[in-house]
Amino acid sequence: MRASQLFLPTLREPPADAEAVSHKLLVRGGFIRQVSAGLWTFLPLGWRVHERVVGIVREEMNAIGGQELFMPVVTPAELWQKTGRYRIPELWKIEDRNGRPHVLALTHEETVTFHARELQSYKQLPQILYHFQTKVRDEPRPRGGLLRVREFVMKDAYSFDRDEEGLELSFRKHAGAYERIFERCGLETSAVQAESGMMGGSESIDFLAPARSGENTLVTCERGDYAADLEIARGVPRPPEFPDRLDAPEQVDTPGIETIEALAGLLGIDAAATSKAMPVVRDGRVVLALVRGDDRLEEAKLSAVLGGEIRPATDDEIREAFGADPGSLGPVGFEGEIVADEALREGQFVAGANTTGRHLRGVEHGRDFQARFADIRQSQEGDACPRCGGALRFQTAIEVGHIFKLGTYYSTPLDARYLDETGREQPIVMGSYGIGPGRVMAAVVEQRHDEQGIVWPRALAPYDVHVVALPGLEEQGAAVAEALEAHGSSVLLDDRDQRAGEKFADADLIGCPTRITVGKKTLDDGAVDLRDRESGEERRVPMAELGALP
RNA sequence: CGGGGCGUAGCUCAGCCUGGUUAGAGCGCUGCUUUUGGGGAGCAGAGGUCGCGAGUUCGAAUCUCGCCGCCCCGACCA
C-alpha cells in the first residue's frame, strides 16, 4: 500500500483532552478518530489491526468447536423484559415507527437464548455459538479513547450444556482459548476470579492486562500463587494492637472527631483497633456495614452478601435510624441488620456510641452486639496473601476479556429447555464469554510503546514492513516493496513527498515491526537498511536477501 | 448523577480578567524557490457562524443568564 494514497492522517501532537497513552498514540498514528463521546471511527490502519485481533480470536474460537453466526443489534424489548434486564440503565432503548419498544443489544444472551429454544434434545448438546457484533451501551462515562466506549464490536460466545459438569468443561475450554488469544496478541494478562455484575450467574473469570490506564485493580501475590480483581480480593490485614480488655463497653467523649485518624490519635490507640460504621440502604431498609477503622468497605462484596443493589444512606436516614450524626455511629443498640467484616470477629474495638460526639471503648461481638460476618473489606497495600502470607501487589489493569457461568439464568425465563434420556424437560445450562477487540488493541498499545510511538507485536501490526523511500527514490522503494510482497509480506510504502525525518517519525509512531529504508547510500551498496522497531537495531541487508526476511 | 475544567482556523493554543480598528501565533494545507538519512529555510496564498441562543451596551470572542458539547475525578460499569 502506498502511503501517498492511504487515508492516514498522522498528527504531530496528541489531542489536547487525551490522557491515556493508547488514546494519544492511536489518534496520533491515524488509527482512530472520535465522532462523539465514546463513539469512534476506526480509520483504515486501525481497522486492519482490529481485524487482525478478530482473526486470532476467530481461529481460537473455532479451535474449541465454536460456530460463528451473526445476530442483529436491534432486538425487541420483550426478550429483555422476560429476563429482567430491560431496566438496566446502560440499555439503549429505541422505538420503531409504530412505537414498539426495542433495544440496542448490550450483549446477546437474550437473543442467543431465544435461538437456543430450537435445541430440544440432549443429543444436540453441547454447543458453542459465537459472533462478532456491535454492542451499544449508554455508558454514564465513556473515557480513555477505546478503553470505555458506547459502541464497540465484541466477540461474544455462548455455550449450551445439559448440566453443570458440561458447563465446567465449556468454561475451561474458553479459559484456555482466551489464554492463547492474549498470548498471540502479545498481551500480558492475568486470569482472575471476578464479580459477575449485570450478567447474572455464578462464577466468572476476568482477564486483566496490567497497564498505566485502566479501570480495574489487579491484586497478585509476589510469589505468584494468588491473583484476583480488587473487588473480590481476600487480602489478610495485619493484626491490630489491642489496648487492655474491658469487662463492659465504656463511653468516651469524642467531640468534633470525624475521622478514624483523629479518633485513634485522641485515644492513643491503633487505628486497626477501631471500627467504622457505614450505613447503607438495601430495598428501603437501613443496613449497618461494619469494617475495621483502617479498612475501606468494598461495596461490590457487600452488595453480593446482601444480594442486590445498595446505596449509601442519606444523612436524614441515618439520623432517623441511629438518632445520631454520621461519625458517631456504631453497632451497639442498633436495631437493624448488621453485616460485620471478618476482621472484627475477634477482639475489642472502639465504635461509635450512636450519640453525637461519643464513642465506646471495648466493644466486643457476641457480648455487645450481634452481627452477620462476611468478607466486606477492600484489600489494601500491606495485606498478606490469603494462600501463602506473601506480600500482595496492586496494579491498575484493563479488563480485556470476561467469561461467565450463567447456569440457567437466561434459559429458565426464556424457556430454553431440552429433553434428557428419561424424557424429562431440563433447562439448558449456559455460559457466556466476551472479548472486545478494540479494547485489546488499546491494551496492547498501553503495554507496548515507547517515547516515539507504538511497538506492535508482529501478529497485530497493520503491515509487516514499513518501507521508507527517501525523497526522490520512490520508484526504487516501490521495487523493494514489490519484492517483499512477492514473498508474502504486507507492506506500507512511504512514497509521500516528505522529508526523511518526518517519514522516520511517522514510521516509529505507527509501529510496524520492521522498517526498511531505501536511500542513496543503501542503493550504492545494492542494499537497504533494516531496522527492528522493538530493539531499534539497524543493519544493512543486500537487496538479494529481501525474500528471506521475517 | 455529584465535583472540577474546557469550547477561538484541520491540530495545539494566545487574546477574555480591565468590552473599542479588519480576531492572532505555531504546526498543517496550496503554489513557487531552496533543501534533502530523524519533524529544514524563504516568498506568496487559502482557511473563522470566536459552541448555540437570549440579554446588557453606542459597541461583545471579551460582561450576564440559559442551553449544548467535550475532557478529568468520583458514583456507576460485560
XYZ file of C-alpha atoms (C1' of nucleotides) in Angstrom:
628
model
C 0.000 0.000 0.000
C 1.258 3.413 -0.926
C 1.114 5.891 1.929
C 0.612 8.684 -0.598
C -2.809 7.247 -1.389
C -3.777 5.999 2.047
C -6.154 7.832 4.358
C -3.582 8.040 7.135
C -3.794 11.348 8.967
C -0.959 11.275 11.495
C -0.602 14.079 13.997
C 2.474 15.640 15.446
C 0.678 16.478 18.679
C -1.731 14.397 20.711
C -5.310 15.604 21.125
C -5.490 18.076 23.996
C -8.007 16.114 26.014
C -6.312 12.717 25.808
C -4.889 11.199 28.981
C -4.329 7.517 28.276
C -1.243 6.605 26.229
C -3.261 4.343 23.952
C -5.725 7.158 23.321
C -2.929 9.573 22.349
C -0.943 7.174 20.197
C -3.876 5.612 18.372
C -5.184 9.063 17.457
C -1.765 10.462 16.541
C -0.908 7.381 14.500
C -4.050 7.756 12.395
C -5.682 4.562 13.672
C -8.865 6.024 15.147
C -10.887 9.242 15.297
C -13.568 10.329 17.692
C -17.043 11.127 16.432
C -18.650 11.892 19.773
C -18.141 10.854 23.404
C -17.435 7.134 23.391
C -18.134 6.800 19.666
C -15.131 6.074 17.467
C -14.316 5.506 13.841
C -11.587 3.022 13.044
C -9.584 4.526 10.183
C -8.104 2.164 7.581
C -4.955 1.432 9.582
C -6.874 0.945 12.830
C -9.366 -1.340 11.196
C -6.571 -3.535 9.846
C -5.295 -4.007 13.389
C -8.801 -4.611 14.696
C -9.379 -7.258 12.074
C -6.104 -8.964 12.911
C -7.260 -9.290 16.509
C -10.570 -10.611 15.203
C -8.701 -13.147 13.056
C -6.819 -14.521 16.042
C -9.954 -14.709 18.155
C -11.815 -16.476 15.357
C -9.098 -19.097 14.938
C -9.004 -19.891 18.625
C -12.780 -19.979 18.938
C -13.061 -22.348 16.003
C -10.338 -24.478 17.563
C -12.554 -25.195 20.581
C -15.528 -26.026 18.391
C -17.155 -22.606 18.269
C -19.627 -21.988 15.438
C -19.746 -18.469 14.086
C -23.125 -16.899 13.371
C -24.440 -13.346 13.272
C -27.232 -11.837 15.349
C -28.826 -8.398 14.975
C -28.065 -5.386 17.141
C -31.708 -4.334 17.315
C -33.857 -6.623 19.420
C -37.446 -6.441 20.643
C -37.942 -5.248 24.195
C -39.987 -8.305 25.199
C -36.920 -10.515 25.338
C -35.282 -8.137 27.774
C -38.415 -7.748 29.826
C -38.528 -11.515 30.287
C -35.025 -11.679 31.729
C -35.442 -8.525 33.804
C -32.609 -6.731 32.058
C -34.886 -4.158 30.466
C -34.333 -1.859 33.444
C -30.524 -1.790 33.167
C -29.661 1.923 32.840
C -26.958 1.270 30.230
C -29.503 -0.320 27.917
C -30.086 1.946 24.923
C -33.812 1.941 24.244
C -35.394 2.828 20.921
C -38.771 2.637 19.239
C -39.744 1.641 15.756
C -42.145 3.756 13.670
C -45.128 2.107 15.298
C -43.906 2.982 18.750
C -42.979 -0.604 19.552
C -40.097 -0.673 22.039
C -36.789 -2.187 21.010
C -33.310 -2.107 22.472
C -29.826 -1.971 21.042
C -28.183 -5.096 22.407
C -25.534 -4.577 25.058
C -24.722 -8.266 24.825
C -26.610 -11.083 23.157
C -27.664 -13.503 25.884
C -31.341 -12.841 25.263
C -31.107 -13.265 21.508
C -28.971 -16.377 21.540
C -31.162 -17.991 24.189
C -34.171 -17.219 22.018
C -32.486 -19.291 19.297
C -31.414 -21.973 21.741
C -35.064 -22.916 22.075
C -34.514 -24.876 18.875
C -32.130 -27.139 20.770
C -34.571 -29.734 22.020
C -32.644 -32.881 22.846
C -29.652 -33.795 24.978
C -28.300 -35.332 21.760
C -27.820 -31.826 20.354
C -25.697 -30.678 23.283
C -23.162 -29.272 23.919
C -22.941 -26.321 21.529
C -20.789 -23.220 21.326
C -22.124 -20.298 19.254
C -20.357 -17.003 18.790
C -20.268 -13.861 16.692
C -18.515 -10.550 16.258
C -21.163 -7.921 16.615
C -21.665 -4.337 17.681
C -22.635 -3.734 21.281
C -24.269 -0.489 22.320
C -24.196 0.781 25.871
C -25.354 4.100 27.188
C -22.341 4.388 29.461
C -22.508 7.056 32.156
C -18.925 7.992 31.448
C -17.045 6.870 28.346
C -13.321 7.504 28.710
C -9.761 6.877 27.680
C -10.122 6.570 23.911
C -11.008 2.937 23.201
C -10.865 1.900 26.859
C -14.537 2.554 27.594
C -16.846 3.382 24.737
C -20.545 3.476 23.999
C -20.414 1.330 20.877
C -17.942 -1.412 20.099
C -17.517 -4.752 18.416
C -17.453 -7.685 20.786
C -16.729 -11.319 20.231
C -19.382 -12.881 22.370
C -19.684 -16.630 22.660
C -22.337 -18.724 24.348
C -22.133 -22.325 25.484
C -25.078 -24.668 25.894
C -24.732 -27.720 28.070
C -27.007 -30.201 29.747
C -25.591 -29.759 33.227
C -23.057 -28.053 35.467
C -20.442 -30.624 34.611
C -20.762 -29.869 30.927
C -20.668 -26.140 31.661
C -17.470 -26.582 33.626
C -15.899 -28.224 30.582
C -17.079 -25.462 28.200
C -15.889 -22.849 30.673
C -12.413 -24.414 30.884
C -12.200 -24.626 27.091
C -12.886 -20.929 26.818
C -10.426 -20.070 29.553
C -7.777 -21.968 27.593
C -8.727 -20.288 24.328
C -8.551 -16.869 25.968
C -5.076 -17.558 27.329
C -3.929 -18.461 23.804
C -5.624 -15.436 22.253
C -3.957 -12.923 24.560
C -0.628 -14.677 24.260
C -0.821 -14.454 20.481
C -1.782 -10.777 20.739
C 1.372 -10.120 22.713
C -0.609 -9.131 25.800
C 0.417 -9.880 29.324
C -2.752 -10.826 31.222
C -3.816 -12.446 34.457
C -6.909 -14.615 34.732
C -8.645 -13.776 37.987
C -11.847 -14.556 39.821
C -14.252 -11.675 39.365
C -17.660 -10.236 40.095
C -20.465 -11.158 37.733
C -22.111 -7.737 37.692
C -25.041 -7.273 35.357
C -24.563 -10.653 33.691
C -26.016 -12.747 36.478
C -24.840 -16.300 37.084
C -22.469 -17.947 39.495
C -18.800 -17.825 38.595
C -16.773 -15.563 36.399
C -13.168 -15.064 35.398
C -11.732 -11.758 34.280
C -8.700 -11.426 32.044
C -6.827 -8.364 33.250
C -3.999 -6.689 31.348
C -1.840 -4.546 33.643
C -1.409 -1.011 32.285
C -0.977 2.548 33.459
C -4.545 3.378 32.500
C -7.331 1.059 33.418
C -10.466 0.713 35.458
C -9.682 -2.447 37.373
C -7.136 -3.235 40.007
C -5.249 -6.487 39.722
C -4.137 -7.937 43.035
C -1.376 -10.517 42.830
C 0.865 -12.273 45.324
C 4.567 -11.550 44.972
C 5.121 -15.309 44.976
C 2.710 -15.867 42.123
C 0.191 -18.107 43.857
C -2.727 -15.667 44.059
C -4.422 -13.287 41.623
C -7.779 -11.551 41.937
C -9.688 -8.476 40.942
C -9.615 -5.967 43.795
C -13.398 -6.164 44.078
C -13.208 -9.702 45.396
C -9.589 -9.996 46.547
C -9.234 -11.506 50.006
C -6.088 -9.939 51.387
C -5.261 -10.661 55.016
C -4.931 -7.477 57.074
C -2.267 -7.107 59.739
C -3.418 -7.899 63.283
C -4.332 -4.860 65.393
C -2.584 -3.834 68.585
C -5.412 -4.024 71.060
C -5.498 -1.985 74.276
C -6.323 -3.747 77.568
C -9.554 -5.710 77.593
C -12.638 -4.165 79.245
C -15.409 -6.062 81.016
C -18.018 -3.755 79.576
C -18.090 -1.005 76.957
C -17.033 2.348 78.307
C -18.302 5.609 76.876
C -15.798 8.347 75.985
C -16.366 11.912 74.818
C -15.053 12.495 71.314
C -16.379 15.942 70.436
C -15.760 17.068 66.892
C -13.996 13.837 65.981
C -14.968 12.845 62.457
C -12.153 10.721 61.120
C -10.624 7.470 62.264
C -7.158 9.058 62.336
C -8.405 11.766 64.720
C -10.178 9.186 66.878
C -7.147 6.896 67.117
C -4.949 9.902 67.852
C -7.225 11.212 70.585
C -7.466 7.837 72.309
C -3.837 6.935 71.658
C -4.667 3.600 70.053
C -4.042 1.695 66.829
C -6.499 2.683 64.092
C -6.884 -1.039 63.421
C -8.431 -1.391 66.891
C -11.337 0.850 65.923
C -14.379 0.106 63.818
C -16.051 2.145 61.127
C -19.803 2.113 60.586
C -21.156 2.553 57.057
C -24.946 2.681 56.860
C -26.319 1.584 53.506
C -29.795 1.165 52.148
C -30.980 -2.040 50.550
C -34.622 -2.284 49.420
C -35.541 0.713 51.552
C -34.047 -0.814 54.712
C -31.037 0.648 56.519
C -28.314 -1.952 56.997
C -25.184 -1.243 59.014
C -21.934 -2.369 57.433
C -19.078 -2.520 59.890
C -15.409 -2.625 58.899
C -12.201 -2.076 60.779
C -11.199 1.556 61.192
C -8.195 1.265 58.893
C -10.188 -0.550 56.199
C -12.464 0.560 53.423
C -15.795 -1.020 52.662
C -15.835 -2.924 49.355
C -19.305 -2.200 48.078
C -19.177 -4.959 45.478
C -18.646 -7.528 48.224
C -21.353 -6.100 50.459
C -23.720 -5.973 47.526
C -23.058 -9.657 46.846
C -23.641 -10.513 50.519
C -26.924 -8.611 50.637
C -27.968 -9.913 47.257
C -28.905 -6.721 45.485
C -28.309 -3.079 44.811
C -27.146 -0.954 47.705
C -26.581 2.745 48.167
C -25.152 4.838 50.988
C -27.777 6.044 53.435
C -28.557 9.755 53.409
C -27.892 11.904 56.466
C -31.621 12.055 57.188
C -31.991 8.278 57.003
C -29.003 7.936 59.317
C -30.403 10.283 61.937
C -33.742 8.504 61.840
C -32.219 5.017 62.185
C -29.487 5.806 64.710
C -30.501 9.010 66.422
C -27.003 10.322 65.873
C -24.918 12.079 63.232
C -22.604 10.204 60.858
C -19.242 9.998 62.621
C -20.602 8.615 65.881
C -22.374 5.503 64.598
C -21.839 2.016 65.914
C -23.402 -1.428 66.259
C -24.334 -1.278 69.943
C -28.043 -0.704 70.326
C -28.744 -0.617 66.576
C -31.976 -2.500 65.872
C -31.476 -3.288 62.203
C -29.348 -5.807 60.354
C -25.574 -5.601 60.903
C -23.025 -7.054 58.487
C -19.543 -7.021 60.002
C -16.255 -7.760 58.344
C -14.440 -10.931 59.370
C -11.603 -8.820 60.780
C -13.944 -7.691 63.582
C -14.830 -11.186 64.761
C -12.153 -11.380 67.449
C -11.101 -8.669 69.891
C -12.454 -5.440 71.323
C -12.846 -2.357 69.202
C -13.724 1.270 69.598
C -17.078 2.021 67.987
C -19.436 4.948 67.671
C -21.896 5.218 70.560
C -24.883 6.295 68.450
C -24.786 9.543 70.384
C -23.289 12.502 68.585
C -19.784 13.201 69.931
C -19.454 9.940 71.855
C -17.685 6.636 71.225
C -17.495 3.319 73.084
C -14.272 1.536 74.043
C -14.100 -2.210 74.421
C -16.955 -3.194 72.102
C -16.991 -6.924 71.535
C -19.052 -9.070 69.216
C -21.424 -11.517 70.900
C -21.443 -9.707 74.209
C -22.330 -6.207 72.980
C -23.928 -6.759 69.596
C -24.895 -9.464 67.122
C -23.823 -9.381 63.500
C -23.594 -11.484 60.420
C -19.931 -11.853 59.445
C -18.651 -11.716 55.901
C -15.669 -10.521 53.928
C -16.712 -6.987 53.033
C -13.442 -5.066 53.340
C -11.456 -3.816 50.393
C -7.999 -5.345 50.247
C -5.183 -2.849 50.518
C -1.441 -2.453 50.148
C 0.253 -4.195 53.039
C -2.212 -7.082 53.161
C -0.853 -10.597 53.091
C -1.647 -13.257 50.505
C -4.526 -15.474 51.664
C -2.694 -18.563 50.348
C 0.892 -18.128 51.467
C 1.161 -14.955 53.519
C 3.377 -13.254 50.936
C 3.014 -9.560 50.114
C 0.231 -8.547 47.730
C 0.911 -6.296 44.762
C -1.668 -3.862 43.329
C -1.661 -2.836 39.664
C -4.191 -0.922 37.596
C -5.355 -3.072 34.746
C -7.643 -3.254 31.737
C -10.339 -5.895 31.541
C -9.809 -7.410 28.086
C -11.965 -10.491 28.469
C -14.560 -11.867 30.815
C -16.110 -15.322 30.963
C -19.235 -16.219 32.927
C -21.016 -19.297 34.124
C -24.611 -18.287 33.591
C -26.275 -21.527 34.622
C -29.994 -21.301 33.872
C -30.260 -17.564 34.496
C -31.411 -16.949 30.907
C -32.666 -20.349 29.801
C -35.332 -20.525 32.503
C -37.126 -17.209 31.839
C -36.760 -17.651 28.078
C -37.855 -21.291 28.105
C -34.780 -22.848 26.528
C -35.170 -26.476 27.556
C -34.181 -29.910 26.297
C -35.343 -33.444 26.949
C -32.909 -35.777 28.712
C -32.625 -39.552 28.209
C -35.509 -40.169 30.558
C -37.786 -37.812 28.695
C -37.672 -35.139 31.374
C -37.569 -31.460 30.458
C -34.440 -29.672 31.717
C -33.256 -26.070 31.354
C -30.168 -25.655 29.198
C -27.103 -24.707 31.258
C -25.308 -21.761 29.714
C -22.089 -19.813 29.785
C -21.119 -16.564 28.070
C -17.696 -15.353 27.011
C -16.678 -11.911 25.791
C -13.676 -10.179 24.277
C -13.546 -6.628 22.921
C -11.002 -6.487 20.078
C -10.875 -2.685 20.252
C -10.062 -2.775 23.916
C -7.455 -5.451 23.244
C -5.861 -3.057 20.747
C -5.792 -0.293 23.336
C -4.353 -2.608 25.991
C -1.619 -3.745 23.607
C -0.662 -0.139 22.958
C -0.682 0.591 26.697
C 1.748 -2.267 27.249
C 3.844 -1.899 24.119
C 5.005 1.617 23.295
C 7.930 3.950 23.791
C 8.576 7.684 23.511
C 8.366 7.512 19.730
C 5.162 5.558 19.363
C 3.564 2.151 19.219
C 5.500 -1.123 19.089
C 3.025 -3.586 17.585
C 3.599 -7.280 18.005
C 4.082 -8.932 14.621
C 0.699 -10.652 14.865
C -1.253 -7.382 15.139
C 0.797 -4.885 13.140
C -1.140 -3.093 10.393
C 1.682 -4.016 7.987
C 4.636 -6.365 8.413
C 7.097 -3.956 6.842
C 7.164 -0.187 6.577
C 9.306 0.801 3.597
C 10.606 4.342 3.802
C 11.591 5.611 0.367
C 13.791 8.645 0.859
C 12.985 11.681 -1.292
C 13.469 11.058 -4.987
C 13.703 7.293 -4.603
C 10.012 6.451 -4.718
C 10.342 4.047 -7.645
C 13.278 2.201 -6.078
C 11.206 1.975 -2.900
C 8.280 0.591 -4.869
C 10.516 -2.102 -6.335
C 11.619 -3.131 -2.853
C 8.018 -3.180 -1.674
C 7.030 -5.395 -4.584
C 9.841 -7.808 -3.853
C 8.733 -8.071 -0.233
C 5.089 -8.524 -1.165
C 6.060 -11.256 -3.611
C 7.420 -13.127 -0.626
C 4.232 -12.772 1.355
C 4.850 -9.691 3.483
C 2.296 -6.937 3.781
C 3.999 -3.640 3.059
C 3.313 0.011 3.715
C 5.393 2.068 1.286
C 6.018 5.632 2.378
C 6.289 7.314 -1.010
C 4.945 10.657 0.208
C 6.700 13.849 -0.752
C 8.061 14.399 2.741
C 11.420 14.798 4.342
C 13.246 11.807 5.734
C 12.840 12.881 9.348
C 9.105 13.103 9.031
C 8.869 9.673 7.464
C 11.001 8.118 10.167
C 8.960 9.780 12.886
C 5.726 8.502 11.355
C 7.156 5.003 10.959
C 8.082 4.930 14.652
C 4.675 6.289 15.588
C 2.752 3.748 13.514
C 4.901 0.978 14.888
C 5.222 -1.732 12.247
C 7.747 -4.324 13.456
C 10.218 -3.845 10.600
C 11.298 -0.651 8.870
C 13.226 -0.699 5.660
C 14.938 2.436 4.412
C 15.724 2.843 0.737
C 18.266 5.634 0.323
C 21.080 6.708 -1.954
C 23.658 5.248 0.392
C 21.966 1.893 0.592
C 21.396 1.720 -3.154
C 25.099 2.369 -3.753
C 25.651 -0.847 -1.790
C 22.851 -2.653 -3.618
C 21.177 -2.903 -0.244
C 18.574 -1.464 2.138
C 18.689 -0.572 5.824
C 16.552 -2.770 8.017
C 15.542 -1.604 11.465
C 13.745 -3.540 14.154
C 11.102 -1.349 15.800
C 11.288 -3.060 19.152
C 15.062 -3.219 19.662
C 15.983 -0.252 17.496
C 18.759 -2.325 15.903
C 19.556 -1.387 12.321
C 21.615 -3.290 9.775
C 22.325 -3.151 6.060
C 20.856 -6.020 4.091
C 21.692 -6.824 0.461
C 18.720 -6.483 -1.867
C 19.081 -10.136 -2.856
C 18.279 -11.252 0.684
C 14.950 -9.422 0.954
C 12.969 -12.581 0.327
C 14.381 -14.264 3.406
C 13.219 -11.566 5.837
C 10.682 -12.316 8.529
C -25.896 11.797 38.736
C -22.110 14.924 42.131
C -17.318 17.803 41.751
C -13.698 20.289 38.554
C -12.071 22.067 33.765
C -12.581 23.349 28.706
C -15.171 25.140 23.923
C -11.488 30.895 19.142
C -8.649 28.140 11.704
C -7.767 20.953 10.129
C -4.430 20.411 15.008
C -2.122 22.830 19.510
C -3.156 27.396 21.632
C -2.919 33.146 22.746
C -6.484 37.129 23.143
C -11.308 37.363 27.690
C -9.647 39.416 33.944
C -9.864 45.523 32.594
C -15.648 45.462 26.117
C -13.397 49.519 21.309
C -9.556 49.246 14.219
C -10.058 44.445 9.636
C -9.526 38.298 15.567
C -3.855 36.365 16.092
C 0.509 32.718 16.506
C 2.866 27.912 15.712
C 2.053 23.416 13.148
C -0.650 21.533 8.971
C -2.685 22.765 3.884
C -1.981 25.141 -1.680
C 1.774 27.319 -5.271
C 6.848 28.642 -6.170
C 12.218 28.708 -4.700
C 15.807 26.299 -1.963
C 16.929 22.000 0.943
C 17.084 16.543 1.364
C 19.324 9.788 6.240
C 15.457 11.880 12.227
C 9.510 16.504 12.087
C 14.712 22.310 7.337
C 14.506 27.680 5.244
C 12.218 31.645 2.347
C 8.272 34.069 -0.539
C 3.110 34.183 -1.795
C -1.738 32.329 -0.508
C -6.342 29.682 1.123
C -8.772 28.736 5.578
C -13.032 31.586 11.206
C -21.330 31.281 12.310
C -14.935 33.085 18.313
C -20.113 26.074 20.561
C -25.630 27.814 20.265
C -29.435 31.337 21.945
C -31.018 35.391 24.603
C -29.609 39.816 27.381
C -26.601 44.313 28.933
C -24.137 48.156 25.916
C -23.229 53.281 21.172
C -20.199 48.777 20.617
C -19.484 41.759 22.883
C -14.648 36.454 21.335
C -14.424 39.543 25.974
C -19.704 41.045 30.774
C -24.671 38.347 32.470
C -28.226 34.311 32.016
C -29.863 29.816 29.726
C -28.759 25.651 26.703
C -25.482 22.220 24.103
C -20.938 19.614 23.542
C -16.176 17.570 25.180
C -12.420 16.024 28.950
C -10.849 14.612 34.008
C -12.115 12.772 39.217
C -15.987 10.242 41.786
C -20.530 7.299 41.608
C -21.696 3.502 38.117
C -19.909 -0.349 34.880
C -19.931 -7.159 30.038
